[in-house]
mmCIF file of C-alpha atoms in Angstrom:
data_model
loop_
_atom_site.group_PDB
_atom_site.id
_atom_site.type_symbol
_atom_site.label_atom_id
_atom_site.label_comp_id
_atom_site.label_asym_id
_atom_site.label_seq_id
_atom_site.Cartn_x
_atom_site.Cartn_y
_atom_site.Cartn_z
ATOM 1 C CA UNK P 122 32.476 13.488 8.700
ATOM 2 C CA UNK P 123 31.677 10.291 6.798
ATOM 3 C CA UNK P 124 32.168 9.404 3.142
ATOM 4 C CA UNK P 125 29.791 6.647 2.062
ATOM 5 C CA UNK P 126 29.575 4.866 -1.279
ATOM 6 C CA UNK P 127 27.855 1.863 -2.870
ATOM 7 C CA UNK P 128 27.223 0.404 -6.315
ATOM 8 C CA UNK P 129 24.522 3.044 -6.781
ATOM 9 C CA UNK P 130 23.295 6.014 -4.793
ATOM 10 C CA UNK P 131 19.667 7.009 -5.361
ATOM 11 C CA UNK P 132 19.350 10.693 -4.370
ATOM 12 C CA UNK P 133 15.655 10.600 -5.499
ATOM 13 C CA UNK P 134 15.703 14.284 -6.465
ATOM 14 C CA UNK P 135 18.031 13.390 -9.354
ATOM 15 C CA UNK P 136 18.913 10.230 -11.313
ATOM 16 C CA UNK P 137 20.884 7.423 -9.615
ATOM 17 C CA UNK P 138 24.660 7.835 -9.460
ATOM 18 C CA UNK P 139 26.806 4.770 -10.118
ATOM 19 C CA UNK P 140 29.470 4.443 -7.410
ATOM 20 C CA UNK P 141 28.394 7.831 -6.071
ATOM 21 C CA UNK P 142 29.826 9.183 -2.839
ATOM 22 C CA UNK P 143 27.678 10.692 -0.115
ATOM 23 C CA UNK P 144 29.409 13.091 2.280
ATOM 24 C CA UNK P 145 27.832 13.491 5.724
ATOM 25 C CA UNK P 146 28.841 16.057 8.326
ATOM 26 C CA UNK P 147 29.111 15.259 12.029
ATOM 27 C CA UNK P 148 25.336 15.720 12.452
ATOM 28 C CA UNK P 149 24.608 13.350 9.528
ATOM 29 C CA UNK P 150 23.469 16.206 7.315
ATOM 30 C CA UNK P 151 24.250 15.957 3.607
ATOM 31 C CA UNK P 152 27.245 18.172 2.875
ATOM 32 C CA UNK P 153 27.994 16.870 -0.632
ATOM 33 C CA UNK P 154 27.056 14.251 -3.212
ATOM 34 C CA UNK P 155 29.870 13.319 -5.564
ATOM 35 C CA UNK P 156 29.630 11.758 -9.016
ATOM 36 C CA UNK P 157 32.868 9.783 -9.588
ATOM 37 C CA UNK P 158 32.734 10.728 -13.267
ATOM 38 C CA UNK P 159 33.689 14.239 -12.223
ATOM 39 C CA UNK P 160 36.109 13.429 -9.388
ATOM 40 C CA UNK P 161 39.234 11.372 -8.823
ATOM 41 C CA UNK P 162 37.883 9.037 -6.127
ATOM 42 C CA UNK P 163 41.372 7.639 -5.466
ATOM 43 C CA UNK P 164 42.068 10.899 -3.661
ATOM 44 C CA UNK P 165 39.157 10.418 -1.236
ATOM 45 C CA UNK P 166 40.406 8.984 2.055
ATOM 46 C CA UNK P 167 38.408 6.937 4.596
ATOM 47 C CA UNK P 168 35.759 5.921 2.078
ATOM 48 C CA UNK P 169 33.110 3.457 3.310
ATOM 49 C CA UNK P 170 31.982 1.246 0.411
ATOM 50 C CA UNK P 171 28.922 -1.008 0.720
ATOM 51 C CA UNK P 172 27.521 -3.735 -1.516
ATOM 52 C CA UNK P 173 24.071 -2.668 -2.650
ATOM 53 C CA UNK P 174 22.354 0.665 -3.144
ATOM 54 C CA UNK P 175 22.039 3.653 -0.838
ATOM 55 C CA UNK P 176 18.695 5.434 -0.498
ATOM 56 C CA UNK P 177 17.258 8.122 1.806
ATOM 57 C CA UNK P 178 15.350 7.208 4.967
ATOM 58 C CA UNK P 179 11.788 6.093 4.328
ATOM 59 C CA UNK P 180 8.676 8.169 5.069
ATOM 60 C CA UNK P 181 5.717 6.081 6.235
ATOM 61 C CA UNK P 182 2.581 8.131 5.601
ATOM 62 C CA UNK P 183 0.095 5.798 7.300
ATOM 63 C CA UNK P 184 0.532 3.872 10.524
ATOM 64 C CA UNK P 185 -1.496 3.046 13.654
ATOM 65 C CA UNK P 186 1.223 2.732 16.273
ATOM 66 C CA UNK P 187 -1.302 2.453 19.099
ATOM 67 C CA UNK P 188 -2.664 -0.828 17.658
ATOM 68 C CA UNK P 189 0.693 -2.609 17.916
ATOM 69 C CA UNK P 190 -0.584 -4.810 20.755
ATOM 70 C CA UNK P 191 -2.962 -6.516 18.283
ATOM 71 C CA UNK P 192 -0.104 -8.092 16.315
ATOM 72 C CA UNK P 193 -0.960 -11.661 15.246
ATOM 73 C CA UNK P 194 -4.383 -11.455 16.914
ATOM 74 C CA UNK P 195 -6.503 -10.483 13.892
ATOM 75 C CA UNK P 196 -7.322 -13.323 11.456
ATOM 76 C CA UNK P 197 -6.325 -12.696 7.836
ATOM 77 C CA UNK P 198 -8.780 -11.978 5.008
ATOM 78 C CA UNK P 199 -11.685 -10.905 7.224
ATOM 79 C CA UNK P 200 -12.572 -8.259 4.632
ATOM 80 C CA UNK P 201 -13.078 -4.719 5.905
ATOM 81 C CA UNK P 202 -16.480 -5.385 7.465
ATOM 82 C CA UNK P 203 -15.070 -8.345 9.397
ATOM 83 C CA UNK P 204 -12.025 -6.346 10.431
ATOM 84 C CA UNK P 205 -14.256 -3.542 11.770
ATOM 85 C CA UNK P 206 -16.354 -6.022 13.756
ATOM 86 C CA UNK P 207 -13.249 -7.718 15.150
ATOM 87 C CA UNK P 208 -11.757 -4.423 16.353
ATOM 88 C CA UNK P 209 -15.013 -3.322 17.962
ATOM 89 C CA UNK P 210 -15.337 -6.640 19.810
ATOM 90 C CA UNK P 211 -11.658 -7.151 20.663
ATOM 91 C CA UNK P 212 -10.212 -3.649 20.968
ATOM 92 C CA UNK P 213 -9.166 -4.206 24.598
ATOM 93 C CA UNK P 214 -7.738 -7.698 24.142
ATOM 94 C CA UNK P 215 -4.105 -7.505 25.215
ATOM 95 C CA UNK P 216 -4.268 -3.758 25.824
ATOM 96 C CA UNK P 217 -2.301 -4.167 29.058
ATOM 97 C CA UNK P 218 0.718 -4.817 26.815
ATOM 98 C CA UNK P 219 0.074 -1.739 24.674
ATOM 99 C CA UNK P 220 2.959 0.442 25.858
ATOM 100 C CA UNK P 221 5.598 -2.285 25.639
ATOM 101 C CA UNK P 222 4.295 -3.279 22.197
ATOM 102 C CA UNK P 223 4.489 0.342 21.041
ATOM 103 C CA UNK P 224 8.139 0.527 22.086
ATOM 104 C CA UNK P 225 8.880 -2.727 20.258
ATOM 105 C CA UNK P 226 7.154 -1.329 17.165
ATOM 106 C CA UNK P 227 9.183 1.891 17.392
ATOM 107 C CA UNK P 228 12.392 -0.133 17.459
ATOM 108 C CA UNK P 229 11.184 -2.106 14.441
ATOM 109 C CA UNK P 230 10.345 1.063 12.509
ATOM 110 C CA UNK P 231 13.751 2.545 13.257
ATOM 111 C CA UNK P 232 15.593 -0.662 12.355
ATOM 112 C CA UNK P 233 13.705 -0.727 9.058
ATOM 113 C CA UNK P 234 15.006 2.697 8.074
ATOM 114 C CA UNK P 235 11.808 4.677 8.617
ATOM 115 C CA UNK P 236 12.612 8.243 9.662
ATOM 116 C CA UNK P 237 9.201 9.938 9.541
ATOM 117 C CA UNK P 238 5.641 8.736 10.077
ATOM 118 C CA UNK P 239 2.089 9.947 9.636
ATOM 119 C CA UNK P 240 0.499 8.143 12.579
ATOM 120 C CA UNK P 241 -3.164 7.737 13.472
ATOM 121 C CA UNK P 242 -4.136 8.221 17.124
ATOM 122 C CA UNK P 243 -7.480 7.771 18.845
ATOM 123 C CA UNK P 244 -5.899 8.046 22.311
ATOM 124 C CA UNK P 245 -2.835 9.606 23.963
ATOM 125 C CA UNK P 246 -1.084 6.285 24.578
ATOM 126 C CA UNK P 247 1.668 6.916 21.991
ATOM 127 C CA UNK P 248 2.410 10.539 22.890
ATOM 128 C CA UNK P 249 5.204 10.018 25.431
ATOM 129 C CA UNK P 250 6.884 7.407 23.218
ATOM 130 C CA UNK P 251 6.847 9.844 20.310
ATOM 131 C CA UNK P 252 8.346 12.610 22.442
ATOM 132 C CA UNK P 253 11.346 10.406 23.178
ATOM 133 C CA UNK P 254 11.742 8.974 19.669
ATOM 134 C CA UNK P 255 14.276 10.012 17.024
ATOM 135 C CA UNK P 256 11.588 9.369 14.404
ATOM 136 C CA UNK P 257 9.618 12.418 13.227
ATOM 137 C CA UNK P 258 5.864 12.077 13.758
ATOM 138 C CA UNK P 259 2.877 13.926 12.418
ATOM 139 C CA UNK P 260 0.002 12.562 14.492
ATOM 140 C CA UNK P 261 -3.449 12.438 12.947
ATOM 141 C CA UNK P 262 -5.995 12.693 15.765
ATOM 142 C CA UNK P 263 -8.745 10.578 14.274
ATOM 143 C CA UNK P 264 -12.380 11.449 14.857
ATOM 144 C CA UNK P 265 -15.438 9.368 14.048
ATOM 145 C CA UNK P 266 -19.111 9.112 14.975
ATOM 146 C CA UNK P 267 -22.073 8.559 12.690
ATOM 147 C CA UNK P 268 -24.716 9.780 15.173
ATOM 148 C CA UNK P 269 -25.206 13.527 14.534
ATOM 149 C CA UNK P 270 -26.347 14.136 18.117
ATOM 150 C CA UNK P 271 -22.901 13.034 19.333
ATOM 151 C CA UNK P 272 -20.971 15.233 16.885
ATOM 152 C CA UNK P 273 -20.111 18.120 19.225
ATOM 153 C CA UNK P 274 -19.025 15.810 22.035
ATOM 154 C CA UNK P 275 -16.817 13.681 19.795
ATOM 155 C CA UNK P 276 -15.330 16.746 18.120
ATOM 156 C CA UNK P 277 -14.514 18.415 21.446
ATOM 157 C CA UNK P 278 -12.909 15.227 22.766
ATOM 158 C CA UNK P 279 -10.676 15.095 19.690
ATOM 159 C CA UNK P 280 -9.778 18.788 19.979
ATOM 160 C CA UNK P 281 -8.760 18.213 23.606
ATOM 161 C CA UNK P 282 -6.586 15.304 22.506
ATOM 162 C CA UNK P 283 -4.979 17.470 19.811
ATOM 163 C CA UNK P 284 -4.264 20.190 22.383
ATOM 164 C CA UNK P 285 -2.648 17.606 24.665
ATOM 165 C CA UNK P 286 -0.470 16.437 21.772
ATOM 166 C CA UNK P 287 0.639 19.953 20.875
ATOM 167 C CA UNK P 288 1.490 20.768 24.506
ATOM 168 C CA UNK P 289 4.110 18.028 24.219
ATOM 169 C CA UNK P 290 5.605 19.841 21.191
ATOM 170 C CA UNK P 291 4.383 17.166 18.805
ATOM 171 C CA UNK P 292 2.961 17.985 15.378
ATOM 172 C CA UNK P 293 -0.540 16.904 14.512
ATOM 173 C CA UNK P 294 -3.932 17.648 13.049
ATOM 174 C CA UNK P 295 -7.551 16.577 13.481
ATOM 175 C CA UNK P 296 -8.852 14.225 10.777
ATOM 176 C CA UNK P 297 -11.927 12.174 9.836
ATOM 177 C CA UNK P 298 -11.672 8.378 9.986
ATOM 178 C CA UNK P 299 -13.474 7.235 6.825
ATOM 179 C CA UNK P 300 -16.363 8.211 4.518
ATOM 180 C CA UNK P 301 -18.775 5.811 6.233
ATOM 181 C CA UNK P 302 -18.006 6.602 9.888
ATOM 182 C CA UNK P 303 -18.873 10.302 10.323
ATOM 183 C CA UNK P 304 -22.099 12.268 10.296
ATOM 184 C CA UNK P 305 -22.319 15.315 8.046
ATOM 185 C CA UNK P 306 -22.263 17.484 11.166
ATOM 186 C CA UNK P 307 -19.010 15.951 12.398
ATOM 187 C CA UNK P 308 -17.473 16.184 8.930
ATOM 188 C CA UNK P 309 -18.348 19.891 8.860
ATOM 189 C CA UNK P 310 -16.830 20.579 12.287
ATOM 190 C CA UNK P 311 -13.544 18.996 11.194
ATOM 191 C CA UNK P 312 -13.731 20.826 7.861
ATOM 192 C CA UNK P 313 -13.983 24.186 9.638
ATOM 193 C CA UNK P 314 -11.004 23.627 11.924
ATOM 194 C CA UNK P 315 -8.781 22.474 9.052
ATOM 195 C CA UNK P 316 -9.845 24.841 6.275
ATOM 196 C CA UNK P 317 -8.795 27.771 8.476
ATOM 197 C CA UNK P 318 -5.332 26.299 9.080
ATOM 198 C CA UNK P 319 -3.005 26.280 6.075
ATOM 199 C CA UNK P 320 -0.543 24.070 7.988
ATOM 200 C CA UNK P 321 -3.104 21.349 8.673
ATOM 201 C CA UNK P 322 -2.824 17.991 6.941
ATOM 202 C CA UNK P 323 -5.863 15.786 6.395
ATOM 203 C CA UNK P 324 -5.715 12.000 6.198
ATOM 204 C CA UNK P 325 -8.734 9.756 5.624
ATOM 205 C CA UNK P 326 -9.193 6.034 4.940
ATOM 206 C CA UNK P 327 -10.671 5.734 1.454
ATOM 207 C CA UNK P 328 -12.347 2.855 -0.393
ATOM 208 C CA UNK P 329 -10.465 0.242 1.611
ATOM 209 C CA UNK P 330 -13.240 -2.339 1.305
ATOM 210 C CA UNK P 331 -15.166 -3.483 -1.753
ATOM 211 C CA UNK P 332 -18.511 -2.931 -0.041
ATOM 212 C CA UNK P 333 -17.760 0.689 0.929
ATOM 213 C CA UNK P 334 -19.035 2.024 -2.379
ATOM 214 C CA UNK P 335 -22.215 -0.085 -2.122
ATOM 215 C CA UNK P 336 -23.039 1.510 1.225
ATOM 216 C CA UNK P 337 -23.373 4.896 -0.475
ATOM 217 C CA UNK P 338 -24.809 3.699 -3.787
ATOM 218 C CA UNK P 339 -27.493 1.372 -2.466
ATOM 219 C CA UNK P 340 -27.475 1.619 1.351
ATOM 220 C CA UNK P 341 -26.658 -2.064 1.494
ATOM 221 C CA UNK P 342 -23.781 -4.516 1.576
ATOM 222 C CA UNK P 343 -21.469 -6.116 4.104
ATOM 223 C CA UNK P 344 -19.990 -2.893 5.531
ATOM 224 C CA UNK P 345 -23.437 -1.331 5.911
ATOM 225 C CA UNK P 346 -24.688 -4.467 7.674
ATOM 226 C CA UNK P 347 -21.638 -4.540 9.967
ATOM 227 C CA UNK P 348 -22.142 -0.903 10.983
ATOM 228 C CA UNK P 349 -25.826 -1.500 11.749
ATOM 229 C CA UNK P 350 -24.849 -4.601 13.734
ATOM 230 C CA UNK P 351 -22.470 -2.627 15.962
ATOM 231 C CA UNK P 352 -25.035 0.054 16.706
ATOM 232 C CA UNK P 353 -25.438 2.517 13.828
ATOM 233 C CA UNK P 354 -28.992 3.584 13.014
ATOM 234 C CA UNK P 355 -30.223 2.977 9.464
ATOM 235 C CA UNK P 356 -31.455 6.570 9.311
ATOM 236 C CA UNK P 357 -27.863 7.829 9.544
ATOM 237 C CA UNK P 358 -27.188 6.729 5.965
ATOM 238 C CA UNK P 359 -28.694 7.973 2.721
ATOM 239 C CA UNK P 360 -28.344 6.723 -0.843
ATOM 240 C CA UNK P 361 -26.172 9.043 -2.948
ATOM 241 C CA UNK P 362 -25.913 6.942 -6.151
ATOM 242 C CA UNK P 363 -22.188 7.742 -6.017
ATOM 243 C CA UNK P 364 -19.040 6.009 -4.847
ATOM 244 C CA UNK P 365 -17.990 6.754 -1.276
ATOM 245 C CA UNK P 366 -15.250 9.254 -2.153
ATOM 246 C CA UNK P 367 -17.449 11.393 -4.392
ATOM 247 C CA UNK P 368 -20.209 11.229 -1.767
ATOM 248 C CA UNK P 369 -18.117 12.949 0.925
ATOM 249 C CA UNK P 370 -15.456 14.869 -1.000
ATOM 250 C CA UNK P 371 -17.160 18.216 -0.345
ATOM 251 C CA UNK P 372 -16.507 17.725 3.393
ATOM 252 C CA UNK P 373 -12.740 17.733 2.832
ATOM 253 C CA UNK P 374 -10.830 21.025 2.366
ATOM 254 C CA UNK P 375 -9.525 21.299 -1.184
ATOM 255 C CA UNK P 376 -6.498 23.531 -0.636
ATOM 256 C CA UNK P 377 -4.465 21.816 2.124
ATOM 257 C CA UNK P 378 -2.399 18.635 1.978
ATOM 258 C CA UNK P 379 -4.770 15.671 1.854
ATOM 259 C CA UNK P 380 -3.787 12.005 2.099
ATOM 260 C CA UNK P 381 -6.289 9.432 0.834
ATOM 261 C CA UNK P 382 -5.293 6.108 2.380
ATOM 262 C CA UNK P 383 -5.658 2.617 0.836
ATOM 263 C CA UNK P 384 -7.753 3.319 -2.304
ATOM 264 C CA UNK P 385 -7.992 -0.426 -2.826
ATOM 265 C CA UNK P 386 -11.276 -0.165 -4.688
ATOM 266 C CA UNK P 387 -10.885 3.289 -6.244
ATOM 267 C CA UNK P 388 -11.436 3.436 -9.988
ATOM 268 C CA UNK P 389 -10.607 5.666 -12.942
ATOM 269 C CA UNK P 390 -13.470 8.051 -12.162
ATOM 270 C CA UNK P 391 -12.531 8.284 -8.475
ATOM 271 C CA UNK P 392 -8.926 9.130 -9.317
ATOM 272 C CA UNK P 393 -9.928 11.879 -11.724
ATOM 273 C CA UNK P 394 -12.593 13.403 -9.465
ATOM 274 C CA UNK P 395 -10.134 13.686 -6.592
ATOM 275 C CA UNK P 396 -7.251 14.941 -8.732
ATOM 276 C CA UNK P 397 -9.476 17.727 -10.044
ATOM 277 C CA UNK P 398 -10.850 18.661 -6.606
ATOM 278 C CA UNK P 399 -7.738 18.768 -4.406
ATOM 279 C CA UNK P 400 -4.793 21.112 -4.913
ATOM 280 C CA UNK P 401 -2.332 19.080 -2.818
ATOM 281 C CA UNK P 402 -3.424 15.456 -2.992
ATOM 282 C CA UNK P 403 -1.482 12.337 -2.011
ATOM 283 C CA UNK P 404 -2.646 8.761 -2.568
ATOM 284 C CA UNK P 405 -1.211 6.511 0.153
ATOM 285 C CA UNK P 406 -1.035 2.800 -0.620
ATOM 286 C CA UNK P 407 -0.546 0.093 2.028
ATOM 287 C CA UNK P 408 -0.332 -3.072 -0.097
ATOM 288 C CA UNK P 409 0.591 -5.595 2.584
ATOM 289 C CA UNK P 410 -2.309 -4.446 4.744
ATOM 290 C CA UNK P 411 -4.681 -4.682 1.768
ATOM 291 C CA UNK P 412 -3.569 -8.269 1.173
ATOM 292 C CA UNK P 413 -3.982 -9.037 4.889
ATOM 293 C CA UNK P 414 -7.534 -7.680 5.156
ATOM 294 C CA UNK P 415 -9.069 -7.905 1.674
ATOM 295 C CA UNK P 416 -6.619 -10.140 -0.204
ATOM 296 C CA UNK P 417 -6.696 -7.437 -2.877
ATOM 297 C CA UNK P 418 -4.480 -4.637 -4.153
ATOM 298 C CA UNK P 419 -5.268 -1.211 -5.615
ATOM 299 C CA UNK P 420 -4.820 -0.773 -9.356
ATOM 300 C CA UNK P 421 -1.420 0.802 -8.776
ATOM 301 C CA UNK P 422 -0.549 0.874 -12.482
ATOM 302 C CA UNK P 423 -3.674 2.916 -13.243
ATOM 303 C CA UNK P 424 -2.991 5.072 -10.208
ATOM 304 C CA UNK P 425 0.554 5.724 -11.414
ATOM 305 C CA UNK P 426 -0.787 6.848 -14.799
ATOM 306 C CA UNK P 427 -3.383 9.259 -13.379
ATOM 307 C CA UNK P 428 -2.365 10.376 -9.894
ATOM 308 C CA UNK P 429 0.287 13.050 -9.448
ATOM 309 C CA UNK P 430 1.501 11.993 -5.996
ATOM 310 C CA UNK P 431 1.589 8.499 -4.507
ATOM 311 C CA UNK P 432 2.988 7.660 -1.065
ATOM 312 C CA UNK P 433 3.440 4.441 0.912
ATOM 313 C CA UNK P 434 2.298 3.374 4.382
ATOM 314 C CA UNK P 435 2.582 0.257 6.490
ATOM 315 C CA UNK P 436 -0.751 0.547 8.299
ATOM 316 C CA UNK P 437 -0.760 -1.173 11.704
ATOM 317 C CA UNK P 438 0.415 -4.454 13.174
ATOM 318 C CA UNK P 439 -3.276 -5.318 13.499
ATOM 319 C CA UNK P 440 -3.318 -5.719 9.706
ATOM 320 C CA UNK P 441 0.323 -6.279 8.794
ATOM 321 C CA UNK P 442 2.984 -8.751 9.830
ATOM 322 C CA UNK P 443 5.716 -6.113 9.951
ATOM 323 C CA UNK P 444 6.293 -2.358 9.815
ATOM 324 C CA UNK P 445 8.629 -2.191 6.841
ATOM 325 C CA UNK P 446 8.456 0.194 3.908
ATOM 326 C CA UNK P 447 11.002 -1.985 2.090
ATOM 327 C CA UNK P 448 8.579 -4.906 2.390
ATOM 328 C CA UNK P 449 5.835 -2.721 0.878
ATOM 329 C CA UNK P 450 8.179 -1.777 -1.984
ATOM 330 C CA UNK P 451 8.945 -5.456 -2.612
ATOM 331 C CA UNK P 452 5.212 -6.265 -2.743
ATOM 332 C CA UNK P 453 4.545 -3.445 -5.212
ATOM 333 C CA UNK P 454 7.506 -4.398 -7.397
ATOM 334 C CA UNK P 455 6.492 -8.075 -7.414
ATOM 335 C CA UNK P 456 2.866 -7.403 -8.366
ATOM 336 C CA UNK P 457 3.458 -4.433 -10.678
ATOM 337 C CA UNK P 458 6.829 -5.139 -12.367
ATOM 338 C CA UNK P 459 6.103 -2.546 -15.052
ATOM 339 C CA UNK P 460 6.581 0.243 -12.479
ATOM 340 C CA UNK P 461 10.231 1.226 -12.129
ATOM 341 C CA UNK P 462 11.948 0.879 -8.757
ATOM 342 C CA UNK P 463 13.072 4.490 -9.006
ATOM 343 C CA UNK P 464 9.427 5.573 -9.202
ATOM 344 C CA UNK P 465 8.372 3.458 -6.210
ATOM 345 C CA UNK P 466 11.345 4.736 -4.202
ATOM 346 C CA UNK P 467 10.164 8.304 -4.758
ATOM 347 C CA UNK P 468 6.776 7.343 -3.332
ATOM 348 C CA UNK P 469 8.513 5.944 -0.243
ATOM 349 C CA UNK P 470 10.725 8.964 0.360
ATOM 350 C CA UNK P 471 10.326 12.349 -1.316
ATOM 351 C CA UNK P 472 6.582 12.162 -1.967
ATOM 352 C CA UNK P 473 5.991 11.184 1.644
ATOM 353 C CA UNK P 474 8.047 14.130 2.822
ATOM 354 C CA UNK P 475 5.945 16.479 0.681
ATOM 355 C CA UNK P 476 2.740 14.967 2.095
ATOM 356 C CA UNK P 477 3.859 15.610 5.686
ATOM 357 C CA UNK P 478 5.375 19.043 4.881
ATOM 358 C CA UNK P 479 8.887 17.937 5.889
ATOM 359 C CA UNK P 480 10.636 18.014 2.512
ATOM 360 C CA UNK P 481 13.062 20.641 3.862
ATOM 361 C CA UNK P 482 14.696 17.899 5.930
ATOM 362 C CA UNK P 483 13.643 14.471 4.638
ATOM 363 C CA UNK P 484 13.057 12.585 1.410
ATOM 364 C CA UNK P 485 16.185 13.072 -0.715
ATOM 365 C CA UNK P 486 19.954 13.459 -0.659
ATOM 366 C CA UNK P 487 20.029 17.218 -1.154
ATOM 367 C CA UNK P 488 22.719 19.293 0.532
ATOM 368 C CA UNK P 489 21.592 20.533 3.940
ATOM 369 C CA UNK P 490 18.996 17.831 4.535
ATOM 370 C CA UNK P 491 19.220 15.132 7.207
ATOM 371 C CA UNK P 492 17.099 12.435 5.574
ATOM 372 C CA UNK P 493 18.657 9.315 7.047
ATOM 373 C CA UNK P 494 20.775 6.902 5.019
ATOM 374 C CA UNK P 495 19.655 3.355 4.213
ATOM 375 C CA UNK P 496 21.557 0.555 2.504
ATOM 376 C CA UNK P 497 19.445 -1.908 0.506
ATOM 377 C CA UNK P 498 21.303 -5.194 0.208
ATOM 378 C CA UNK P 499 20.664 -8.060 -2.245
ATOM 379 C CA UNK P 500 19.486 -5.631 -4.898
ATOM 380 C CA UNK P 501 18.845 -7.097 -8.366
ATOM 381 C CA UNK P 502 21.247 -5.082 -10.512
ATOM 382 C CA UNK P 503 20.254 -6.924 -13.700
ATOM 383 C CA UNK P 504 16.650 -5.732 -13.391
ATOM 384 C CA UNK P 505 17.536 -2.657 -11.309
ATOM 385 C CA UNK P 506 14.922 -3.432 -8.706
ATOM 386 C CA UNK P 507 14.475 -5.063 -5.325
ATOM 387 C CA UNK P 508 14.129 -8.814 -4.918
ATOM 388 C CA UNK P 509 12.321 -10.893 -2.308
ATOM 389 C CA UNK P 510 15.708 -11.340 -0.626
ATOM 390 C CA UNK P 511 16.432 -7.618 -0.376
ATOM 391 C CA UNK P 512 17.120 -6.342 3.125
ATOM 392 C CA UNK P 513 17.802 -3.032 4.817
ATOM 393 C CA UNK P 514 20.631 -1.719 6.925
ATOM 394 C CA UNK P 515 20.531 1.729 8.473
ATOM 395 C CA UNK P 516 23.817 3.580 7.930
ATOM 396 C CA UNK P 517 22.924 6.994 9.399
#
């Protein structure tokens, strides 16, 4: 049993507790959370006190672990169309180091206090690493293909990959890549497999690039041109006169957990359309990745005012310098100081656990959970938020 305290404990499911005391059992499950206002703390023996604040383990709702070997290889600010072209042309560069890079990334994730991850997979290269990891994974088997004649083949390949994942006792679901990268036929095949499974979770990249909306509105723009350049046929795309999200929303099940990722160029109308369509919607933001690729950020203040559930992801080391949820929190806090740290912390913990259907174990300091325990050091107590010097230490 451990008794851990700090200047503040943020349980997330309730307000912060000044000088609170977290009691862990021998399995690091929460057995009690004590408010010193109601207890004589002088009577508590073997108390560990830390300078800083204590928060639950982080939930990273969007990562591409299998792309870890591309760290420092992708130039910054390529925009999405340039990023797509780079990956298509350089996907195998350094791939011989993939497995060792994945293990390094796993160690980084763990060191940075991340306890659960929604991870995108196009191959099986991460499966064995996940089996042996203490981190919880929900693997999104990502499917794409704009040519309708290839839809059945691509779908079946992804189903086989999902079956392989599940045979290793790993959780996962089959998901579409992005609005612009699937034919209607392929969207429908994925829709059918997920709409009949109440435990499925859908994740899709959404409005990550500025030109994504133009592709659907006018059948033009940099992303459209990039896709044609790498082999897509012009006939595969039709003008909808709508933004990308509204153009494909009917191909996404409305009743199961759905994670829209990035949303860098989503607007007021997009937010409201999606909020009204989905019953269990989560907006995942990956700010450091957005700055890396587009040098832009979503309107997170507007999102916070409209969207019920926001979560945080790191994206991959192909588009981020590190896999750190704390770093993402610092970026959000720096660029949107009007949003309270307590709100952002909920995005990084409890909301993420709801998105991945693991809130029975992760996300908050509720009795019986085993959410992980992180210490944030160099916290700005005057402003009650993180600073650029804030760092993380995993306590349990």
